[in-house]
Amino acid sequence: FVSTAQQFPDSLIAYTPTRPCDPFVWCTDGIRIINPNTGEGIHIRPIDNSSQNNVYGESLRFSPDQRYLAYSTYGLMHIAEVATGKEVGIIQFYYPDSPYPSSVVYDWHPTLPLMAFRYQSDFDSDIKPKYDLFVFDLLKQMWYPIVVDLEVILSGAQWSPDGTSLLITATTVENREQWKYDIYSYNITTDTLKNLTNDPQKYYGSDWSEDSQQIIYTIDNERNSQIITVDVNTGTQNVILESSEVNFGGVSWVLDDTAILFSHEPPSEGVDYESYLLDLASGEITQVLAVPPYFIGYDLSPDKTALVYLASPEGAKNVCIVSLITFEETCLEGEKAHHIAYPAWGG
């Protein structure tokens, strides 16, 4: 790797390089972890030629102290020490007839050694999975179910910054075919669940504010697309941005909640993915990314001042970082020989 003059938050980036291992099948080439400031890297998972042991790139999650990395393979959830690569926790879920992975890692608690994750519990007649939500206690080496009283399919779970609640996107079996969801907060201390939207729609992404008092999400209600904030205590909603021409995608609060990072579909001609920064004080919108094919995925730095993204323009596979303050972009060299899947920025 080539080190850069631009300094980034003192944290690690993980991703899963892949390579062809069977006809029409890509296998993960282990897990690589790099320091974006020095370019130094380590490899923590042995290369495995079996596609059944692929690491699901979108499942990578560092613990807040960056001591551990959690990830999923087919039917297994793993927790490994970053320094040694040694596995310190593993949960096995395996359904031989399932075409889907049985677990996907979601989010670490901000201060405790707890991991919230979903578990594919059963299938309906159409062979489509139902997911339940669990918490894994690393110290006790135990996992237990939460939010068990709803007929839901969980498609997301994120701890609030204060560690009291989980943000969950869920639906009923009836609404699943239309991809219509509601967004809930679940207080793990009081065991209370609150529906924050009460209107099943097509929601794309959601995020906590730093004070854990608001969430932000995008909605496509078939008339227009909106970015909305909700006060989790009062339920008060506020439309931040609205469009009848594009559909907003993922959205996050950034820069100490003074700005919003969002994407939209369809992107501009010749672009696979583009994202924008909305300054909440001035209303100014600045383009952050405009990635030619093929965009693979991104993650925010722990302090939400930069993002790492993976892309494959014209056959060159790069790990690139963009500052949300200066908009300066730096691509880390050395990964052009691999297809690369989903990054995770630690801490």
mmCIF file of N, CA, C and O in Angstrom, residues 21-22 24-28 48-56 73-74:
data_model
loop_
_atom_site.group_PDB
_atom_site.id
_atom_site.type_symbol
_atom_site.label_atom_id
_atom_site.label_comp_id
_atom_site.label_asym_id
_atom_site.label_seq_id
_atom_site.Cartn_x
_atom_site.Cartn_y
_atom_site.Cartn_z
ATOM 1 N N CYS A 21 -13.196 -18.955 -7.951
ATOM 2 C CA CYS A 21 -12.677 -20.230 -7.444
ATOM 3 C C CYS A 21 -13.350 -21.414 -8.119
ATOM 4 O O CYS A 21 -12.809 -22.512 -8.129
ATOM 5 N N ASP A 22 -14.533 -21.227 -8.657
ATOM 6 C CA ASP A 22 -15.259 -22.233 -9.423
ATOM 7 C C ASP A 22 -15.898 -21.515 -10.604
ATOM 8 O O ASP A 22 -16.020 -20.288 -10.596
ATOM 9 N N PHE A 24 -18.273 -19.513 -12.541
ATOM 10 C CA PHE A 24 -19.378 -18.613 -12.190
ATOM 11 C C PHE A 24 -19.506 -18.377 -10.689
ATOM 12 O O PHE A 24 -20.541 -17.922 -10.209
ATOM 13 N N VAL A 25 -18.481 -18.691 -9.900
ATOM 14 C CA VAL A 25 -18.536 -18.517 -8.449
ATOM 15 C C VAL A 25 -17.326 -17.700 -8.002
ATOM 16 O O VAL A 25 -16.196 -17.963 -8.419
ATOM 17 N N TRP A 26 -17.583 -16.715 -7.136
ATOM 18 C CA TRP A 26 -16.512 -15.939 -6.533
ATOM 19 C C TRP A 26 -16.309 -16.416 -5.099
ATOM 20 O O TRP A 26 -17.272 -16.630 -4.369
ATOM 21 N N CYS A 27 -15.059 -16.555 -4.685
ATOM 22 C CA CYS A 27 -14.735 -16.919 -3.311
ATOM 23 C C CYS A 27 -13.986 -15.769 -2.653
ATOM 24 O O CYS A 27 -13.215 -15.062 -3.309
ATOM 25 N N THR A 28 -14.211 -15.591 -1.360
ATOM 26 C CA THR A 28 -13.511 -14.537 -0.641
ATOM 27 C C THR A 28 -12.079 -14.958 -0.359
ATOM 28 O O THR A 28 -11.810 -16.101 -0.004
ATOM 29 N N ASP A 48 -9.892 -19.793 1.724
ATOM 30 C CA ASP A 48 -10.639 -21.041 1.657
ATOM 31 C C ASP A 48 -11.260 -21.134 0.271
ATOM 32 O O ASP A 48 -11.966 -20.232 -0.163
ATOM 33 N N ASN A 49 -11.000 -22.204 -0.434
ATOM 34 C CA ASN A 49 -11.487 -22.339 -1.805
ATOM 35 C C ASN A 49 -12.954 -22.732 -1.897
ATOM 36 O O ASN A 49 -13.494 -22.870 -2.988
ATOM 37 N N SER A 50 -13.605 -22.961 -0.772
ATOM 38 C CA SER A 50 -15.000 -23.368 -0.793
ATOM 39 C C SER A 50 -15.907 -22.155 -0.742
ATOM 40 O O SER A 50 -15.793 -21.319 0.154
ATOM 41 N N SER A 51 -16.826 -22.051 -1.690
ATOM 42 C CA SER A 51 -17.762 -20.931 -1.667
ATOM 43 C C SER A 51 -18.697 -21.013 -0.464
ATOM 44 O O SER A 51 -19.269 -20.014 -0.045
ATOM 45 N N GLN A 52 -18.850 -22.199 0.132
ATOM 46 C CA GLN A 52 -19.679 -22.344 1.326
ATOM 47 C C GLN A 52 -19.064 -21.606 2.520
ATOM 48 O O GLN A 52 -19.752 -21.301 3.482
ATOM 49 N N ASN A 53 -17.757 -21.340 2.470
ATOM 50 C CA ASN A 53 -17.084 -20.649 3.560
ATOM 51 C C ASN A 53 -16.775 -19.196 3.221
ATOM 52 O O ASN A 53 -15.927 -18.569 3.841
ATOM 53 N N ASN A 54 -17.467 -18.671 2.224
ATOM 54 C CA ASN A 54 -17.278 -17.271 1.876
ATOM 55 C C ASN A 54 -17.635 -16.368 3.039
ATOM 56 O O ASN A 54 -18.600 -16.610 3.770
ATOM 57 N N VAL A 55 -16.869 -15.307 3.193
ATOM 58 C CA VAL A 55 -17.205 -14.272 4.154
ATOM 59 C C VAL A 55 -18.170 -13.312 3.470
ATOM 60 O O VAL A 55 -17.889 -12.819 2.368
ATOM 61 N N TYR A 56 -19.301 -13.053 4.098
ATOM 62 C CA TYR A 56 -20.257 -12.104 3.540
ATOM 63 C C TYR A 56 -19.775 -10.697 3.857
ATOM 64 O O TYR A 56 -19.774 -10.259 4.998
ATOM 65 N N THR A 73 -20.141 -16.203 7.776
ATOM 66 C CA THR A 73 -19.993 -17.095 6.640
ATOM 67 C C THR A 73 -21.312 -17.848 6.515
ATOM 68 O O THR A 73 -22.262 -17.578 7.246
ATOM 69 N N TYR A 74 -21.386 -18.787 5.611
ATOM 70 C CA TYR A 74 -22.650 -19.484 5.380
ATOM 71 C C TYR A 74 -23.052 -20.267 6.627
ATOM 72 O O TYR A 74 -22.441 -21.272 6.981
#
